[in-house]
Every structure is written in structure tokens, then in C-alpha cells.
Coordinates of C-alpha atoms and ligand atoms in Angstrom, one line a residue:
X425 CA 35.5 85.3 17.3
X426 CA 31.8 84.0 18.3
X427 CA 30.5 81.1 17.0
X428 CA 26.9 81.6 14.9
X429 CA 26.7 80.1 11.9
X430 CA 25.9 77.2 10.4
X431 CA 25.9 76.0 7.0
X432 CA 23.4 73.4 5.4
X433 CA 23.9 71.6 2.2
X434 CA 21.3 69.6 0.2
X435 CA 23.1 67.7 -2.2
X436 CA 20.8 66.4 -4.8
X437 CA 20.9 65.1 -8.5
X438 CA 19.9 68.1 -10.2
X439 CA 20.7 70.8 -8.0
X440 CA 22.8 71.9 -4.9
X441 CA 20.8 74.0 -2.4
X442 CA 23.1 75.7 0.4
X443 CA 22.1 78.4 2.9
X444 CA 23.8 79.7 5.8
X445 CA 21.5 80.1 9.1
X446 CA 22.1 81.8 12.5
X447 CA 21.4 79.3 15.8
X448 CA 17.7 80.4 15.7
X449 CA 17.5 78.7 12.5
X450 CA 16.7 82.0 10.7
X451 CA 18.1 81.6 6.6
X452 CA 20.2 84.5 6.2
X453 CA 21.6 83.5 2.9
X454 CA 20.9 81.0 0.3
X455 CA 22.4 79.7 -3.2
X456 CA 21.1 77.2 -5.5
X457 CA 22.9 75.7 -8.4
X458 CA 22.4 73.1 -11.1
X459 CA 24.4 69.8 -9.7
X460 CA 25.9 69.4 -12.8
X461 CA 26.9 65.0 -12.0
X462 CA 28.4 64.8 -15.1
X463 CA 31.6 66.9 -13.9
X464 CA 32.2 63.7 -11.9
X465 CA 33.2 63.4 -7.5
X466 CA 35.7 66.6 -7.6
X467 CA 33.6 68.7 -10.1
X468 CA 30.4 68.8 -7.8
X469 CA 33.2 68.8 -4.9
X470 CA 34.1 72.2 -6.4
X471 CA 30.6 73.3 -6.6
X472 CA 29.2 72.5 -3.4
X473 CA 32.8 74.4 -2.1
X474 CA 31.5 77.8 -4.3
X475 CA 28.3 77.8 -3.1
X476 CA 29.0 77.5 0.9
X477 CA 31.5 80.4 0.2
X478 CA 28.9 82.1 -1.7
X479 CA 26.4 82.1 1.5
X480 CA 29.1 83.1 4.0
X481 CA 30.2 86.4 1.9
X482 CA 26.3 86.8 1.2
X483 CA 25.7 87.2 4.7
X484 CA 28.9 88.9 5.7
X485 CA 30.1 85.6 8.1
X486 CA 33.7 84.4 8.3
X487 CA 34.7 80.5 7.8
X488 CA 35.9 81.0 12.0
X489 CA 32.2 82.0 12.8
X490 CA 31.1 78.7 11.4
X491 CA 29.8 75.9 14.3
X492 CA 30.2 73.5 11.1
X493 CA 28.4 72.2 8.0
X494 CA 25.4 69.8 7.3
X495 CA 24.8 67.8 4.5
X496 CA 22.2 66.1 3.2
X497 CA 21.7 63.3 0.4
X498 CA 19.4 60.7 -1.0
X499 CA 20.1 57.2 -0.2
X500 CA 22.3 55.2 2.3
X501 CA 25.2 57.2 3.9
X502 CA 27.5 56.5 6.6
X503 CA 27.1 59.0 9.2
X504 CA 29.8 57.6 11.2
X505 CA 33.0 57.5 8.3
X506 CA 31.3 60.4 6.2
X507 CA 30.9 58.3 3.4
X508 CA 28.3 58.4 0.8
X509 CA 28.0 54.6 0.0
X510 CA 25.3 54.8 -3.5
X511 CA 24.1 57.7 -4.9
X512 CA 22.4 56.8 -7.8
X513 CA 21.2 60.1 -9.3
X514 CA 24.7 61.5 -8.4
X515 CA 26.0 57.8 -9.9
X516 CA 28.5 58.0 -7.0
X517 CA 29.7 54.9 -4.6
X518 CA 32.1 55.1 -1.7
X519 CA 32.7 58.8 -1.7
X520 CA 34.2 60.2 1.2
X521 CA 32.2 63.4 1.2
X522 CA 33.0 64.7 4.6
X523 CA 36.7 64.3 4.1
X524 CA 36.4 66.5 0.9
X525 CA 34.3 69.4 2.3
X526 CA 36.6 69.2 5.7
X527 CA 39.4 69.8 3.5
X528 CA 38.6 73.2 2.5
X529 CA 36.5 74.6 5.4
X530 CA 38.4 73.3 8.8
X531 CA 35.1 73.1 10.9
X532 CA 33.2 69.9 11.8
X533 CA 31.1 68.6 9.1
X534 CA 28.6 66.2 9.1
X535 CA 26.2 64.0 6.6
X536 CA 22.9 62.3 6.6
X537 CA 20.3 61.0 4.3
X538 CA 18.1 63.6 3.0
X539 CA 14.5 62.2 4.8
X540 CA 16.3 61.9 8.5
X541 CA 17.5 65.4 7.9
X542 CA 14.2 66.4 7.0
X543 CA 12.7 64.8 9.8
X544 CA 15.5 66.9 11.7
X545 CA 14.3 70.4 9.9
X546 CA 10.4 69.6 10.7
X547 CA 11.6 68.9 14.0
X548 CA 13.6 71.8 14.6
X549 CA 12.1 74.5 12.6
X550 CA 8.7 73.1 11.7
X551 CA 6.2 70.6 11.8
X552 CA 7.8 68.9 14.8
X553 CA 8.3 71.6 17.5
X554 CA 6.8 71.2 20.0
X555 CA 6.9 67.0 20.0
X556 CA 10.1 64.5 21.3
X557 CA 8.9 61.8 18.8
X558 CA 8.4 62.4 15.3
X559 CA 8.3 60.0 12.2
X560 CA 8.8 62.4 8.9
X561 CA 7.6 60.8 5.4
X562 CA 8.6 61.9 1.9
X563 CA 6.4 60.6 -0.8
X564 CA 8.5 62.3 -3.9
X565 CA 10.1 60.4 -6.5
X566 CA 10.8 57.9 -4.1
X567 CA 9.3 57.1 -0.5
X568 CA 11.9 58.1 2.3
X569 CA 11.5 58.3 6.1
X570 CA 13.0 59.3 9.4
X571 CA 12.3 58.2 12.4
X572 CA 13.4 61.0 15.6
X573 CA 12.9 59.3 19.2
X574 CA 13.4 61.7 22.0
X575 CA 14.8 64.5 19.8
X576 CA 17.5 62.3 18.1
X577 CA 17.9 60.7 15.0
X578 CA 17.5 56.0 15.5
X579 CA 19.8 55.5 13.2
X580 CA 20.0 52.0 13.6
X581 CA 23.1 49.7 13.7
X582 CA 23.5 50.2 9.4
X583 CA 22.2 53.4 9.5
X584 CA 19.2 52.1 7.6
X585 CA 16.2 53.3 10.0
X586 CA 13.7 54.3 8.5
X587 CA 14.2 53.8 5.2
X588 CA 10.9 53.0 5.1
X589 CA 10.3 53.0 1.1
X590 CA 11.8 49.8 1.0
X591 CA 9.3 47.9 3.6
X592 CA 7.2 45.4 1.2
X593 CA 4.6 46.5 1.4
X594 CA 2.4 43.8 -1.3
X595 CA 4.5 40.4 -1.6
X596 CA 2.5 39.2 -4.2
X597 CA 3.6 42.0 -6.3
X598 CA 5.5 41.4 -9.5
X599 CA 6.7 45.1 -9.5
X600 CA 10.6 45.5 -8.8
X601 CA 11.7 48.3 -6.7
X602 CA 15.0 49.7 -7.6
X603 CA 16.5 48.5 -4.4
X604 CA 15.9 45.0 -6.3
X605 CA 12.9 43.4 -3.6
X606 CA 9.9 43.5 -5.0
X607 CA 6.2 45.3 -3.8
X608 CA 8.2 47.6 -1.7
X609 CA 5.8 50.6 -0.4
X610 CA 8.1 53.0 -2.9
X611 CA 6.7 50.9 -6.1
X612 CA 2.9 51.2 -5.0
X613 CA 2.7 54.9 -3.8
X614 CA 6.1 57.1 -4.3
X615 CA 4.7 60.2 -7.3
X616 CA 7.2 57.9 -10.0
X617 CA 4.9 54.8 -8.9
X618 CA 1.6 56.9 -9.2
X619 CA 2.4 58.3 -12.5
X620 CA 3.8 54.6 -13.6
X621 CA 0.5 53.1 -12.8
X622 CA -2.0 55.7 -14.3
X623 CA 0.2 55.1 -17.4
X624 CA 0.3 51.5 -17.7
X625 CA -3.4 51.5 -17.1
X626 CA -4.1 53.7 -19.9
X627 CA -1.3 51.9 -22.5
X628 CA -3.5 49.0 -21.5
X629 CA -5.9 50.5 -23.1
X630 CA -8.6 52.1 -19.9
X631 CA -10.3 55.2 -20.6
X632 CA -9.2 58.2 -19.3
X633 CA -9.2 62.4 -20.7
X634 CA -5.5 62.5 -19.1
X635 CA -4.7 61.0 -22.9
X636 CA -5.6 64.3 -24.3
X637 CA -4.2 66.1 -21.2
X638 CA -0.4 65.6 -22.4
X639 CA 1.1 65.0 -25.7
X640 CA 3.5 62.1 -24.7
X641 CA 2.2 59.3 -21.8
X642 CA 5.9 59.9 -20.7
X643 CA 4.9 63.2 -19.0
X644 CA 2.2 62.2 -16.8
X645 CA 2.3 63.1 -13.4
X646 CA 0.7 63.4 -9.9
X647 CA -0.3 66.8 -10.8
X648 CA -2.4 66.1 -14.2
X649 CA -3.4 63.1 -12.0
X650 CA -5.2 65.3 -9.5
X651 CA -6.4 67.6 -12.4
X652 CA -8.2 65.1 -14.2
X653 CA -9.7 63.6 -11.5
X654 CA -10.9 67.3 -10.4
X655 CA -12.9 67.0 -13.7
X656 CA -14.3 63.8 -13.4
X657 CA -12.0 61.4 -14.4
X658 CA -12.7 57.9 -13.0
X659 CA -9.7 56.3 -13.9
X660 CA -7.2 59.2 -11.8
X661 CA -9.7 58.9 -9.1
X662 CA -9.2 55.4 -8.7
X663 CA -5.6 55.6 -9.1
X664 CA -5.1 58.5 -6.2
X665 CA -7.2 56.1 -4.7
X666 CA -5.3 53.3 -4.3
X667 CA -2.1 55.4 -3.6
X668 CA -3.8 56.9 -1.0
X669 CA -5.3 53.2 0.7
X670 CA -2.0 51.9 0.1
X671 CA 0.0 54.8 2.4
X672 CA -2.9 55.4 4.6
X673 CA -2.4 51.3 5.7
X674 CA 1.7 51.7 5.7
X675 CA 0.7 54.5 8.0
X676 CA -1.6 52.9 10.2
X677 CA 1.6 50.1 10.6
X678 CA 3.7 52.1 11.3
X679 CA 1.8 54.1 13.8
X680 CA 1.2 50.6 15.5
X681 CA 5.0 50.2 15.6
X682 CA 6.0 53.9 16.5
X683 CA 3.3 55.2 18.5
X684 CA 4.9 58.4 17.5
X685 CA 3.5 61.8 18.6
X686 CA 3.2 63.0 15.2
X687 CA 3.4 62.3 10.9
X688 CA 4.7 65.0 8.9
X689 CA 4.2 64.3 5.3
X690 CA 6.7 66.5 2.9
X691 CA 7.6 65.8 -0.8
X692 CA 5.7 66.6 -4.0
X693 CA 2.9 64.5 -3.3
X694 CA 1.7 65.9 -0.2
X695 CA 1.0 68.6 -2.6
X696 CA -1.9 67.3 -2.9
X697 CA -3.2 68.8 0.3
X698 CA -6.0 67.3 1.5
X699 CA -6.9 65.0 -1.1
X700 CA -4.1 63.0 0.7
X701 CA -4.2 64.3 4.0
X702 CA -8.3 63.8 4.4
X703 CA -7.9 60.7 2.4
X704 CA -4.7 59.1 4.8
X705 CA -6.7 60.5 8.4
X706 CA -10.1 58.2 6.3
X707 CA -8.2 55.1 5.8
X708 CA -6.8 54.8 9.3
X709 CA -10.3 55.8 10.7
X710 CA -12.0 53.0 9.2
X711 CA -9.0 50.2 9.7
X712 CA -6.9 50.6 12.4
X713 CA -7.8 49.0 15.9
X714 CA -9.7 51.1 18.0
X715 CA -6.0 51.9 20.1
X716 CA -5.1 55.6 21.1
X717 CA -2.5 55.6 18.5
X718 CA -5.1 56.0 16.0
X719 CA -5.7 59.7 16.6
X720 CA -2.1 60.6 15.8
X721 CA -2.0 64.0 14.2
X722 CA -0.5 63.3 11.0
X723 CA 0.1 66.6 9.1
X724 CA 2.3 68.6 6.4
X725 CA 5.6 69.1 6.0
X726 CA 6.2 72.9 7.4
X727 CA 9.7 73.2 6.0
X728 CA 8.7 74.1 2.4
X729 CA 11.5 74.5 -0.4
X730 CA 14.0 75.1 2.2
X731 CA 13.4 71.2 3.8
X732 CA 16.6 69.9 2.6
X733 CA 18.7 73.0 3.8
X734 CA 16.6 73.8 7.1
X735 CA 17.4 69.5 7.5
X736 CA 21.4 69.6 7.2
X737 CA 21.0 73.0 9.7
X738 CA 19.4 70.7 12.5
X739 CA 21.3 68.0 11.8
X740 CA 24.6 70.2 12.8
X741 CA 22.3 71.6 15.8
X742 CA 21.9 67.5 17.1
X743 CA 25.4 66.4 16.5
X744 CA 27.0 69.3 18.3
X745 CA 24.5 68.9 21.3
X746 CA 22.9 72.6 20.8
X747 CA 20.2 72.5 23.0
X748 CA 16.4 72.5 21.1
X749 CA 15.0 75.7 20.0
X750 CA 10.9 76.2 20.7
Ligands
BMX1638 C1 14.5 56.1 -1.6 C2 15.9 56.1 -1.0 C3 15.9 57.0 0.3 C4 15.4 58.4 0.1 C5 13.9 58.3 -0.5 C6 13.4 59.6 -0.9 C7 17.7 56.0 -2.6 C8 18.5 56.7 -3.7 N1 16.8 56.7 -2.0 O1 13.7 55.3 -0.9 O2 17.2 57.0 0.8 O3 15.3 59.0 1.3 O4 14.0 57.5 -1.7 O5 14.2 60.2 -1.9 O6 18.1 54.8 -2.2 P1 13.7 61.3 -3.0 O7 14.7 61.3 -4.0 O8 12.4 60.8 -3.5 O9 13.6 62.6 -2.2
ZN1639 ZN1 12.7 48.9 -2.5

């Protein structure tokens, strides 16, 4: 039987999102379930196992028409043993995902962090055909990157490229990032980071109308952010303001490391549109040298909802060699 399928996973704390796609990258089928973490490793083994066969007998495929299965997940991963080594929001170490998928569906399987997948998906099936040399940022809950030179993934010798989040970004900064370094990028501009500082600023006892604009200070986010400063709110303005500074000169760096053909921004914060975009394009306009690399079109993620599963479908595309689409 022919070969055309493949299957992408996004395994993520709250929910699994699988489709099935055909080798132009077309979604013929997709299922999306709650994660449920607190069925422990075999529980969410079982899960991700339903929903892959749930996208095959959507779209009338059979497990031999499979080229194999991509999956993708926050944090660091071994792409090389299959293992996921810390998944915090999963509160998994050492699991040996690959092994456990393999087990039930005999086709190669392969894993990678959720932003190099992305960057994978934008450069596959969206904001990255076209280009060889790609860096994709997520500014979400955290601040992830991948880095794609000459149509392939740099990795790097941990498999740590780009995890670009985690660059320190302000050494002076008494803020600790989760990875335990302190004035990473992720702590000054991730959405958690934006939404941290517009509420310590207000505890502290600035004005601001986002006060009345939610009942708790808990539930402030980018969103209400952007809607207060729409209305006029000085305090939300300046906040966006410095998020946007802050990534605009990590961007400009990086550019003057890369010298990448394009930035594709995806996450919840490039939401924002072009408050950010606009806003990133100003800051590197007015700072960086006056080099070539300063014109670098940096634009939206193209990959939408789908990012994660449209990611682990051209990460199977790269590791078995399929040649690029577009
Ligand atoms: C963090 C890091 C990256 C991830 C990025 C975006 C962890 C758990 N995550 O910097 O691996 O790519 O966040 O993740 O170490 P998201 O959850 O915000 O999409
Ligand atoms: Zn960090």
C-alpha cells in the first residue's frame, strides 16, 4: 500500500491536538482533547494513542499508509533517544515518549520542542516558504525560538538552539526566570511577564482603569492590556511599551547574529498585530547599525491554531528527507 500520511501531535499541558495530513501538508482530519496530566506518563500515553487513531479512521487512512508520526512539546527534548527530559506543565522527566507511541503504531516517530517544530510548520506550510533561513519566535506564556539554516532544524550539540527565552537579556535584573538565571528575555517580555509587570505596577499602587477592568488583579492579561491602553490608559501603554523595546532590541541581536532571511512571530502575543509588529520594525529602525540585516522582514506566524500540528507534520517531512513543498 502507498505511503501518504502523516500524523502530527502537539502535546501540551492542557490539551492534545493531533491531525492527520497528506504530503502536501493539507489537514484532512483533526482531534483535540483535554491533556488530562493528572492521569500520569501511561494515562496521556493512552490519550495521545486515541486521538491519532481517531484521525486516521476520520480520514479513512490505514496505520500501513502512515510515513510516521511527529510530535511536538514544550521544553528540552532529546530528539536523538526520543526522550522528553522536563516537561513541567506535563510534570514529566525522563519519559521515553517515542518508545511509547512506537509501541502501538510500528512507523517511525519522531519528537521535537514545540518552537523548532513551529519554525518547521511556518517553514513548510507558512510564513517561511519561500526562504532557506528562518528564525521563528513564540512570545506566549513563555518565549521559545527556532532557528532553521538551509531548510534544517540547528539543533545544536544539547539540542538547546534556540531556546532563545532563556538569553539574559537584563543582568541587572532581580527577576528569576523559571529556568533559575535571572533577567532572561522570557521574564521581561513572554504575555506571563507582561501581565506580571502591569500587575505589580498597579499593587504598587500606579494608576491605571485596568483595576476596574477585571474583578481579581490575578486575571490580567495582554488582552485587557491592549484594551486599556486603546482607551487611554498610560500605565498599559507604557507597559506594551517596554515589552515591545525589550523584544524589538533581542531582535535586532539576534538579527546581528543570524542574518536570517526572515522573523515569524507566533504565539498569543503577536495577537497584538501591529501594535507589536509596527512597534518591533520601530525599535530596530531607530537602533540597529545601519547594516543590510536591518531590513529583515519580520512578520506573523501564518500557521494559526494548527502551528503545533502543521509543526510535528514538517518535522516528519525533514527527518524522512521529503523533499520541500512550495
Ligand atoms: C520556554 C521553554 C521553551 C518553549 C517556550 C515557549 C520550557 C517548559 N519551555 O522558554 O522550550 O519553547 O517556553 O513555550 O522550558 P510556550 O509554553 O510559551 O508555548
Ligand atoms: Zn530563563
Amino acid at each position: 500500500m502507498s505511503r501518504k500520511y502523516v500524523v502530527g501531535v502537539d502535546l501540551g499541558g492542557t490539551k492534545i491536538a493531533t491531525g492527520l495530513g497528506n504530503m502536501e501538508g493539507d489537514l484532512l482530519a483533526v482531534r483535540i482533547i483535554p491533556t488530562q496530566a493528572s492521569l500520569g506518563v501511561d494515562g496521556v500515553i493512552e490519550r495521545i494513542h486515541s486521538t491519532i487513531y481517531d484521525v486516521l479512521e476520520k480520514a479513512g487512512a490505514d496505520i500501513d499508509e502512515l510515513y510516521g508520526i511527529g510530535i511536538c512539546s514544550p521544553g528540552p527534548v532529546n530528539p536523538k533517544t526520543g526522550m522528553i527530559a522536563l516537561a513541567p506543565n506535563l510534570g514529566w522527566e525522563n519519559v521515553p515518549l517515542v518508545q511509547l507511541i512506537a509501541k502501538e503504531f510500528p512507523v517511525p516517530v519522531f519528537l521535537e520542542n514545540d518552537a523548532n517544530a513551529a519554525a518547521l510548520g511556518e517553514l513548510w506550510f507558512g510564513a517561511g516558504r519561500g526562504v532557506e533561513n528562518l528564525l521563528y519566535i513564540t512570545v506566549s506564556t513563555g518565549i521559545g525560538g527556532g532557528i532553521v539554516l538551509g531548510g534544517k532544524i540547528y539543533r545544536g550539540r544539547n539540542f538547546m538552539a534556540g531556546e532563545i527565552g532563556h538569553a539574559i537579556f537584563d543582568a541587572n535584573s532581580p527577576v528569576q526566570c523559571g529556568c533559575g538565571q535571572y533577567g532572561c528575555i522570557e521574564t521581561l517580555a513572554s504575555g506571563t511577564a507582561i501581565a506580571r509587570i502591569a500587575r505589580e505596577r498597579i499593587q504598587s499602587g500606579e494608576e491605571s482603569m485596568i483595576r476596574s477592568m477585571v474583578d481579581n488583579l490575578d486575571e490580567v492579561d495582554v488582552r485587557i492590556i491592549a484594551q486599556a491602553e486603546e482607551k487611554g490608559d498610560k500605565l498599559a501603554k507604557d507597559v506594551l511599551d517596554n515589552a515591545v523595546r525589550n523584544l524589538g532590541l533581542f531582535i535586532a541581536s539576534l538579527l546581528n547574529i543570524l542574518d536570517v532571511d526572515r522573523v515569524i512571530i507566533g504565539g498569543g502575543v503577536s495577537k497584538l498585530g501591529s501594535r507589536l509588529f509596527d512597534g518591533i520594525n520601530d525599535v530596530i529602525v531607530k537602533n540597529m547599525a545601519d547594516i543590510p540585516a536591518k531590513n529583515t522582514p519580520i512578520v506573523p506566524s501564518q500557521t494559526g491554531d494548527n502551528v503545533g500540528i502543521l509543526g510535528a507534520i514538517g518535522l516528519v517531512f525533514e527527518s524522512i528527507g521529503y523533499s520541500r513543498v512550495g
